[in-house]
mmCIF file of C-alpha atoms and ligand atoms in Angstrom:
data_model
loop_
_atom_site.group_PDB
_atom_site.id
_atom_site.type_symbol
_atom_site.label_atom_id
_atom_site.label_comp_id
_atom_site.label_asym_id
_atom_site.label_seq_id
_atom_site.Cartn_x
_atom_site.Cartn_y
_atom_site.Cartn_z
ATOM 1 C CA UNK A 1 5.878 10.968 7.887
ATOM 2 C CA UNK A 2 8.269 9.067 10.274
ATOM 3 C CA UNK A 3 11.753 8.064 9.478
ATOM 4 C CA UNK A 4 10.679 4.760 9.513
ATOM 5 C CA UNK A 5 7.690 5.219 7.284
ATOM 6 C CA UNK A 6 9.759 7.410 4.562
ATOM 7 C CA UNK A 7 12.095 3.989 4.513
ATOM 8 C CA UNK A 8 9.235 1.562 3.926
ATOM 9 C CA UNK A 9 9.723 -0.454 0.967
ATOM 10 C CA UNK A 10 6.742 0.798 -1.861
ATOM 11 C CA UNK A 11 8.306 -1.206 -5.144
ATOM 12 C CA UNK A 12 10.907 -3.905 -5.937
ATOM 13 C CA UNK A 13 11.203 -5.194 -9.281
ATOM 14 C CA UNK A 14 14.101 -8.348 -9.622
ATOM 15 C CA UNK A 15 15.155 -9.034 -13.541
ATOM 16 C CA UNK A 16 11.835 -7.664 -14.547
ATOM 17 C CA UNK A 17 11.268 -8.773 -18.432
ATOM 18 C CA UNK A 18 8.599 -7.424 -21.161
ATOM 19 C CA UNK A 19 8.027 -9.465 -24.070
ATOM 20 C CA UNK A 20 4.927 -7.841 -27.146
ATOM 21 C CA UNK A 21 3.868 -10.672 -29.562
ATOM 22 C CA UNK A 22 5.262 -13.598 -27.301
ATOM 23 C CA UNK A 23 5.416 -17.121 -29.516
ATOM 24 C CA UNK A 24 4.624 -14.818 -32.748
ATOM 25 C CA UNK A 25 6.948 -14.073 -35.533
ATOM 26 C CA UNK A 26 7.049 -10.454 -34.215
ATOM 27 C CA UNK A 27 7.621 -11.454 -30.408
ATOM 28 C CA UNK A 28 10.149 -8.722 -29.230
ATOM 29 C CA UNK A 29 11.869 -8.486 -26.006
ATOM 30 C CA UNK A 30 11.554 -4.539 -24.683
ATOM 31 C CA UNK A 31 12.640 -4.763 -21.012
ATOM 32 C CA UNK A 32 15.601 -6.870 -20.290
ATOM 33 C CA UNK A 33 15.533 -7.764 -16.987
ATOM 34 C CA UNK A 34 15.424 -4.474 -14.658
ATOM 35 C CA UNK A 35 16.222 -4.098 -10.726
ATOM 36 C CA UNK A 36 15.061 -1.408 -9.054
ATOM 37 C CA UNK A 37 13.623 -0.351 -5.351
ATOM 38 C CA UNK A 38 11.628 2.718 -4.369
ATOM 39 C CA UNK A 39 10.648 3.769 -0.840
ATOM 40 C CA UNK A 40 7.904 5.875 0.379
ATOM 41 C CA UNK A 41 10.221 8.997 0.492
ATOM 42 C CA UNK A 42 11.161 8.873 -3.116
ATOM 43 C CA UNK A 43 10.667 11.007 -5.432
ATOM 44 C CA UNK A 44 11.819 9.817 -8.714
ATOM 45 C CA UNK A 45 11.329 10.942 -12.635
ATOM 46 C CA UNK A 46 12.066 8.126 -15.071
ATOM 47 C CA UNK A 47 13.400 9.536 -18.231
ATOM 48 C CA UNK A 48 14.646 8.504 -21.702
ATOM 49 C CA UNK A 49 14.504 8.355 -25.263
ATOM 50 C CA UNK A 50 11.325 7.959 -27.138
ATOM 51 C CA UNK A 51 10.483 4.137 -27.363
ATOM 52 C CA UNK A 52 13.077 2.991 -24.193
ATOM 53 C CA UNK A 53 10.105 1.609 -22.487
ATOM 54 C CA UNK A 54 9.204 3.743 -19.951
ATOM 55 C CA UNK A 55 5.013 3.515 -20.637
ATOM 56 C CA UNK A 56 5.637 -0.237 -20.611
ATOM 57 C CA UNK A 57 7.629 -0.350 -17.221
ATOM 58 C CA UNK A 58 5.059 1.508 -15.783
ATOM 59 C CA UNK A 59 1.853 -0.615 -17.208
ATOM 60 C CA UNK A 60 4.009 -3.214 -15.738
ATOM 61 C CA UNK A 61 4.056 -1.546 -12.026
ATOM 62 C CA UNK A 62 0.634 -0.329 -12.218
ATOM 63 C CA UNK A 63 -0.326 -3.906 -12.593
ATOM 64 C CA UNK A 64 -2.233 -3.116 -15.793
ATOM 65 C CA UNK A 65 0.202 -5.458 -17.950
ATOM 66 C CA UNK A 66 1.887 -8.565 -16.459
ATOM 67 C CA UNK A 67 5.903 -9.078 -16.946
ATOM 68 C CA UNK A 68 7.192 -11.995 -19.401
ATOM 69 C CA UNK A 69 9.569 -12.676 -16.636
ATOM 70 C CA UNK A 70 11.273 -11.335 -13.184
ATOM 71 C CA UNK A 71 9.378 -10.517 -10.067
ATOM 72 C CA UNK A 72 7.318 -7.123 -9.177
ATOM 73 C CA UNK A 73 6.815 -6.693 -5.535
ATOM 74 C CA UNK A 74 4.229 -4.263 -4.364
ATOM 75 C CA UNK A 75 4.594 -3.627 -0.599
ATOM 76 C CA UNK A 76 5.903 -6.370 -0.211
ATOM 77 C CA UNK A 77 3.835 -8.802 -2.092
ATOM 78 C CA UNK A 78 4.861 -10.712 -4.819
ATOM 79 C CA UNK A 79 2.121 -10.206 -7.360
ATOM 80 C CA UNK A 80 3.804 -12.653 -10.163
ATOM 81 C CA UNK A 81 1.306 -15.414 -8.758
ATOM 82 C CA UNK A 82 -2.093 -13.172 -8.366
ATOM 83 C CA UNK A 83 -5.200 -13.869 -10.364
ATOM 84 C CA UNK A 84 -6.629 -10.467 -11.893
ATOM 85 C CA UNK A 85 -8.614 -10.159 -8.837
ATOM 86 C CA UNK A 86 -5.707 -10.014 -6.853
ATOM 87 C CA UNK A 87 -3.708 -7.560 -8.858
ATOM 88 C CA UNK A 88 -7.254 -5.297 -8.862
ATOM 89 C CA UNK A 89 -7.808 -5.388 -5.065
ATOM 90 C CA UNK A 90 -3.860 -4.365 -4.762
ATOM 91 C CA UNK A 91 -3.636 -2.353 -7.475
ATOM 92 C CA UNK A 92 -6.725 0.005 -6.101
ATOM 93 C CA UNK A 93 -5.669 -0.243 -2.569
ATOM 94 C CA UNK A 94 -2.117 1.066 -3.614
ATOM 95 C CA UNK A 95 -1.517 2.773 -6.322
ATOM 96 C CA UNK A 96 -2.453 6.251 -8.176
ATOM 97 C CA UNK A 97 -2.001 6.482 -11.849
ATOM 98 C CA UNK A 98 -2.184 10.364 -13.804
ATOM 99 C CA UNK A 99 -1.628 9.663 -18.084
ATOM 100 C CA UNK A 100 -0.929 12.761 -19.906
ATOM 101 C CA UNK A 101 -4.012 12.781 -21.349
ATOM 102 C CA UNK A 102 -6.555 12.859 -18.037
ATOM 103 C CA UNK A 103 -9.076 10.007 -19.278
ATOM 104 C CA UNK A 104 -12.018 11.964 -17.217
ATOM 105 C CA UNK A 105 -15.616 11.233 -17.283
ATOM 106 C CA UNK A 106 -17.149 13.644 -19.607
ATOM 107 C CA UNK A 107 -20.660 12.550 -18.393
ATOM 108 C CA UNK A 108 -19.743 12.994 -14.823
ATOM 109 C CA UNK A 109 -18.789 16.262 -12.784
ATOM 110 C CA UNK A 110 -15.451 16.791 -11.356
ATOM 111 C CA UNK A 111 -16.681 15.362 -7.851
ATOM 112 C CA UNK A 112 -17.798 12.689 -9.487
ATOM 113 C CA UNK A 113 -14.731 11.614 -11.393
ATOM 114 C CA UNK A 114 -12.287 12.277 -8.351
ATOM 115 C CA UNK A 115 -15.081 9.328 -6.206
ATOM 116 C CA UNK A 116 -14.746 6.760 -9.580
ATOM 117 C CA UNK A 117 -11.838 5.159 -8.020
ATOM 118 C CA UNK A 118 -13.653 4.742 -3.980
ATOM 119 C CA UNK A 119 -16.989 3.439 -5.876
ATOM 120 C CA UNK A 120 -15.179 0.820 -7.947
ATOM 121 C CA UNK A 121 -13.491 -0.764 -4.569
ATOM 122 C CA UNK A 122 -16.836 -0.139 -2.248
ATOM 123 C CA UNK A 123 -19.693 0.133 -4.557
ATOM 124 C CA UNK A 124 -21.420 3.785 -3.115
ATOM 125 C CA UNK A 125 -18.812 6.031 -1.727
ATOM 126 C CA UNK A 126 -19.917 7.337 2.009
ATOM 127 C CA UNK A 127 -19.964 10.764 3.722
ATOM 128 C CA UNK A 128 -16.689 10.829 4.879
ATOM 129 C CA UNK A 129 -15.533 9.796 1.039
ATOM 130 C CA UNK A 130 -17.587 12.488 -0.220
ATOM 131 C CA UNK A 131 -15.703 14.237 2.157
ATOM 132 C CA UNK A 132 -12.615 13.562 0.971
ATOM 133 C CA UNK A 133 -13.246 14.414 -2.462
ATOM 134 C CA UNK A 134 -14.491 17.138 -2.132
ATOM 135 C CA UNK A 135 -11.336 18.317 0.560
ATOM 136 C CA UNK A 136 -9.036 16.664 -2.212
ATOM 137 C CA UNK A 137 -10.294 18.925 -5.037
ATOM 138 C CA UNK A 138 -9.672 22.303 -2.651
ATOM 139 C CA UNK A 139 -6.361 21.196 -2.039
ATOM 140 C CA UNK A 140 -5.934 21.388 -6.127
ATOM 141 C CA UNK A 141 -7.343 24.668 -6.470
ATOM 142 C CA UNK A 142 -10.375 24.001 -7.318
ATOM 143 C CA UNK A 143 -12.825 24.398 -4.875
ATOM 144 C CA UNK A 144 -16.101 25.599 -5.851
ATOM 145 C CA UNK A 145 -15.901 23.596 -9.186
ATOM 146 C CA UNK A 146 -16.669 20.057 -7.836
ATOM 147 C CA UNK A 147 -20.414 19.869 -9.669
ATOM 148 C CA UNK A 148 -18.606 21.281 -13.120
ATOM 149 C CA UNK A 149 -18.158 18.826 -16.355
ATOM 150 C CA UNK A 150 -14.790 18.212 -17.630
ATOM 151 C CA UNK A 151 -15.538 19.992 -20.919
ATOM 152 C CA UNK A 152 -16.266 23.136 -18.575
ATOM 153 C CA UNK A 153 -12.975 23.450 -17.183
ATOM 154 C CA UNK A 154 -9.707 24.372 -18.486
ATOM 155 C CA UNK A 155 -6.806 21.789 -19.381
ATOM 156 C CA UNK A 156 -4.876 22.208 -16.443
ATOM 157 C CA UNK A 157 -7.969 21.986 -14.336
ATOM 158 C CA UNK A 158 -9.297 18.891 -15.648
ATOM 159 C CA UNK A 159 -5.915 17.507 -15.111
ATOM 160 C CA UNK A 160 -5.365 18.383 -11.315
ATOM 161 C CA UNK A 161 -9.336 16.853 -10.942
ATOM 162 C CA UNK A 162 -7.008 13.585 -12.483
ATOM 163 C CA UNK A 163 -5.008 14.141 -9.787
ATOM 164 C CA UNK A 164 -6.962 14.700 -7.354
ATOM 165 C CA UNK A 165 -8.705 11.489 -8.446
ATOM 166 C CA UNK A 166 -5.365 9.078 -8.676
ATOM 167 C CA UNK A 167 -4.817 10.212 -4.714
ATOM 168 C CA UNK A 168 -8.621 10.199 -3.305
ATOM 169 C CA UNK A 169 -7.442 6.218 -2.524
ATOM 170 C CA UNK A 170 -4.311 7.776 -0.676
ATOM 171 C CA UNK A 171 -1.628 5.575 -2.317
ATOM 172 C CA UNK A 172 1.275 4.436 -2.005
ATOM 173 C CA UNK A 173 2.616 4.777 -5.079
ATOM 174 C CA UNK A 174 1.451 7.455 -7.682
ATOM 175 C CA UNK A 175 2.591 6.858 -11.111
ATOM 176 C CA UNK A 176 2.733 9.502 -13.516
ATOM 177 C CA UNK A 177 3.291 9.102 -17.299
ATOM 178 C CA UNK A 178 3.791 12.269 -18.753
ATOM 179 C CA UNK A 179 1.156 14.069 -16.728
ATOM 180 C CA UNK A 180 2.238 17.287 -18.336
ATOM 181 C CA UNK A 181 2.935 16.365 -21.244
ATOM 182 C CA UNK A 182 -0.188 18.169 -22.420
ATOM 183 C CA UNK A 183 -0.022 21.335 -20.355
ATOM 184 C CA UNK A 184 1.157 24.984 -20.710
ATOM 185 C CA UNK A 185 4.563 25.283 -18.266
ATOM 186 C CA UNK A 186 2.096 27.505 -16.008
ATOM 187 C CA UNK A 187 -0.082 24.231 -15.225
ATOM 188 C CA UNK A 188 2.486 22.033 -15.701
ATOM 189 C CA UNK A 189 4.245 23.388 -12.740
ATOM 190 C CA UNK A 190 1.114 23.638 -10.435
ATOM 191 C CA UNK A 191 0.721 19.542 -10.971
ATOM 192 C CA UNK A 192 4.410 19.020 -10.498
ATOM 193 C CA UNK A 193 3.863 20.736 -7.334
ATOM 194 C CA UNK A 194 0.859 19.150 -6.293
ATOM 195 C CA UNK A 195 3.147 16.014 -6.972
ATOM 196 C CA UNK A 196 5.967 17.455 -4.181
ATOM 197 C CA UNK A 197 3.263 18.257 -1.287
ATOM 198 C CA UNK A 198 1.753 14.320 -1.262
ATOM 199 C CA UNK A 199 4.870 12.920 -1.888
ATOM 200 C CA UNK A 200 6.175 14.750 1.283
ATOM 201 C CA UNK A 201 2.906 15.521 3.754
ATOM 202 C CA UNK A 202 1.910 11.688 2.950
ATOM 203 C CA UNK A 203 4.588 9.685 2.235
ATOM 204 C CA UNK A 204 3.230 8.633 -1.421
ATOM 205 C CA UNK A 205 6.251 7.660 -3.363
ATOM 206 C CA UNK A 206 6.208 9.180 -6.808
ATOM 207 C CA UNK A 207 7.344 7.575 -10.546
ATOM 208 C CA UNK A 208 7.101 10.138 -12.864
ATOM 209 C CA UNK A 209 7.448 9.896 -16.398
ATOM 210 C CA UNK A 210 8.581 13.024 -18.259
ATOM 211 C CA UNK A 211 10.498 14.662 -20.952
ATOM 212 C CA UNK A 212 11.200 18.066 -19.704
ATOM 213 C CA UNK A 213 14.674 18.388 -17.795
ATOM 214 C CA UNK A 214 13.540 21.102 -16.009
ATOM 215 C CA UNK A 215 10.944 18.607 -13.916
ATOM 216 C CA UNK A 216 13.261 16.160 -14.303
ATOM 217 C CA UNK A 217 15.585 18.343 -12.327
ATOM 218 C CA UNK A 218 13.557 19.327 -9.754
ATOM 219 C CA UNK A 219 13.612 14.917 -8.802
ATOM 220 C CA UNK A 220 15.550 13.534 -6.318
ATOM 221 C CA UNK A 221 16.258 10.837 -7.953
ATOM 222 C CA UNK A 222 16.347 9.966 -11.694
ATOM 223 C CA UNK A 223 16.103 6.683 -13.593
ATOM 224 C CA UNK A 224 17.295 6.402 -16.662
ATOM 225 C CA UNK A 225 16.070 3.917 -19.452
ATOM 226 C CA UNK A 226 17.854 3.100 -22.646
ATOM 227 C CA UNK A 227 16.773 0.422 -24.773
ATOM 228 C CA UNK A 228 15.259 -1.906 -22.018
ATOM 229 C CA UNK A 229 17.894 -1.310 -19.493
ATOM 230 C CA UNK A 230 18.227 1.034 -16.339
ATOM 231 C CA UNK A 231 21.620 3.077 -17.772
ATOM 232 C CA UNK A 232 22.153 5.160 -14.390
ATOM 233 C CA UNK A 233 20.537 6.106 -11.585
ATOM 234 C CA UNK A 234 21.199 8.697 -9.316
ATOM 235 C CA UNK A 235 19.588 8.349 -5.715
ATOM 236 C CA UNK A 236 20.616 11.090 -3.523
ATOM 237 C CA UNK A 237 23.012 10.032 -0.643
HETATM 238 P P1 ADP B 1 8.373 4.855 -24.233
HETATM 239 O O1 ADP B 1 7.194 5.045 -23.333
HETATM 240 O O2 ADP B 1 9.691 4.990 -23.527
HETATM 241 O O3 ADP B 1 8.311 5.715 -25.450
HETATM 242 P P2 ADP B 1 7.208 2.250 -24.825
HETATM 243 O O4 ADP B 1 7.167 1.497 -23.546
HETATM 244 O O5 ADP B 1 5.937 2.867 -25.292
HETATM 245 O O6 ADP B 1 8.377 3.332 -24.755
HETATM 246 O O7 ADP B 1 7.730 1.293 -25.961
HETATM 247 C C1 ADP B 1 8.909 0.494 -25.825
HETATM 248 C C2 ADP B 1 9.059 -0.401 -27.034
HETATM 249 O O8 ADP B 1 8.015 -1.366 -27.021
HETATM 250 C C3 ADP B 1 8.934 0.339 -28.354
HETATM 251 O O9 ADP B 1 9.838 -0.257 -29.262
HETATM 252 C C4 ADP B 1 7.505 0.080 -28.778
HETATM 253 O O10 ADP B 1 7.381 0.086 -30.177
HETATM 254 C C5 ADP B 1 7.249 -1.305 -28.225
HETATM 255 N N1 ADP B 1 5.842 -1.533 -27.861
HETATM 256 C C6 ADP B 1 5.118 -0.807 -26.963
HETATM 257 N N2 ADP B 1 3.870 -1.303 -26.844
HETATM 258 C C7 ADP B 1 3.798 -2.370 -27.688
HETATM 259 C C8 ADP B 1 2.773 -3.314 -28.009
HETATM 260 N N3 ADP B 1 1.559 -3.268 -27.443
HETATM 261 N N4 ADP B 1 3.066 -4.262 -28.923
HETATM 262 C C9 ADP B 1 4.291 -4.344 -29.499
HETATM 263 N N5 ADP B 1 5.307 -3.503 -29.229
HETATM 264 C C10 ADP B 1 5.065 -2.518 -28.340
HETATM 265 MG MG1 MG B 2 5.611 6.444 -23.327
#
């Protein structure tokens, strides 16, 4: 990755705001107007106390929720004024998204489930897709296990074949909510890894969610939420 590359501008949110129940009785404000900027270099963990918001900030920048208020720019683009089409078309074109619980296919083999995300943007995925894949889920480990169902491979495996799926699109921007939450620290470490390698072989800019300080650690940069607000955070330099 260039110098110029690792300094391109990936996210900017401006007094982003995140309102549940809006114009009920219950309507509750949870994010209070955030600022924040991450370039393709960065490698950040977002971290804080149960209910601080992090799942909804990053609903919010994987365009699968829409803020009450502020802007979210996604390279570059405004996306405050896109119909869903829009935010679909930008949001599969640019970002990767792991949850700690991998959300896999059960019906479809690993191979399968890593081309979901290249068949929902172009309908039937193409040689050099399959290609891809199939290259993507080696570089995991797991070679020789693309025509295997979920439910006959381990935890960890089925959640690198996650992983391997939120990058077949080469984002970005992967987000990562608690992607090992659900793992023993053996497998845990192997995806954090996995994690380090894109983020610095292909300039994909990484938001990860997590609640164990020694991943949290290993970050160059950590964001810290508490109640709604950014409290600190400490970019490198
Ligand atoms: P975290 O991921 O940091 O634990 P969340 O983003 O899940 O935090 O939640 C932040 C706050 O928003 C919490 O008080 C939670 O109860 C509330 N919240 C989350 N989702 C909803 C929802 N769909 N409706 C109403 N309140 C919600
Ligand atoms: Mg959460």
């Amino acid at each position: 990755m260039s110098e110029r590359d690792a300094g391109q501008e990936v996210l900017r949110l401006q007094g982003l705001r995140k309102s549940y129940n809006v114009g009920k009785p219950t309507e509750v404000e949870v994010l209070h107007g955030l600022d924040l900027r991450l370039q393709r270099r960065d490698f950040a963990a977002l971290v804080g106390a149960s209910g601080s918001g992090k799942s909804t900030l990053l609903n919010l920048i994987g365009l699968l929720d829409r803020p009450t208020g502020g802007e979210l720019f996604l390279l570059g683009q405004a996306t405050s004024g896109m119909d869903d089409g829009e935010r679909t078309a930008l949001r599969g074109g640019s970002i990767g998204f792991v949850f700690q619980f991998h959300h896999l296919i059960q019906a479809f083999t690993a191979l399968e489930n890593v081309l979901m995300p290249l068949m929902a943007a172009t309908g039937k995925p193409d040689g050099e897709q399959v290609a891809r894949a199939r290259a993507l889920l080696a570089e995991v480990g797991l070679a020789g296990l693309e025509e295997r169902k979920p439910d006959q491979l381990s935890g960890g495996q089925q959640q690198r074949v996650a992983v391997a799926r939120a990058l077949v699109s080469r984002p970005a921007l992967l987000l990562a909510d608690e992607p090992t939450g659900n793992l023993d620290s053996k497998s845990a470490a192997e995806v954090f890894q996995l994690f380090r390698r894109f983020n610095r072989e292909f300039g994909c800019a990484v938001l990860l969610v997590t609640h164990d300080p020694r991943l949290s650690a290993q970050c160059d940069r950590t964001i810290t939420l508490m109640d709604g607000r950014i409290e600190c955070d400490d970019a490198p330099g």
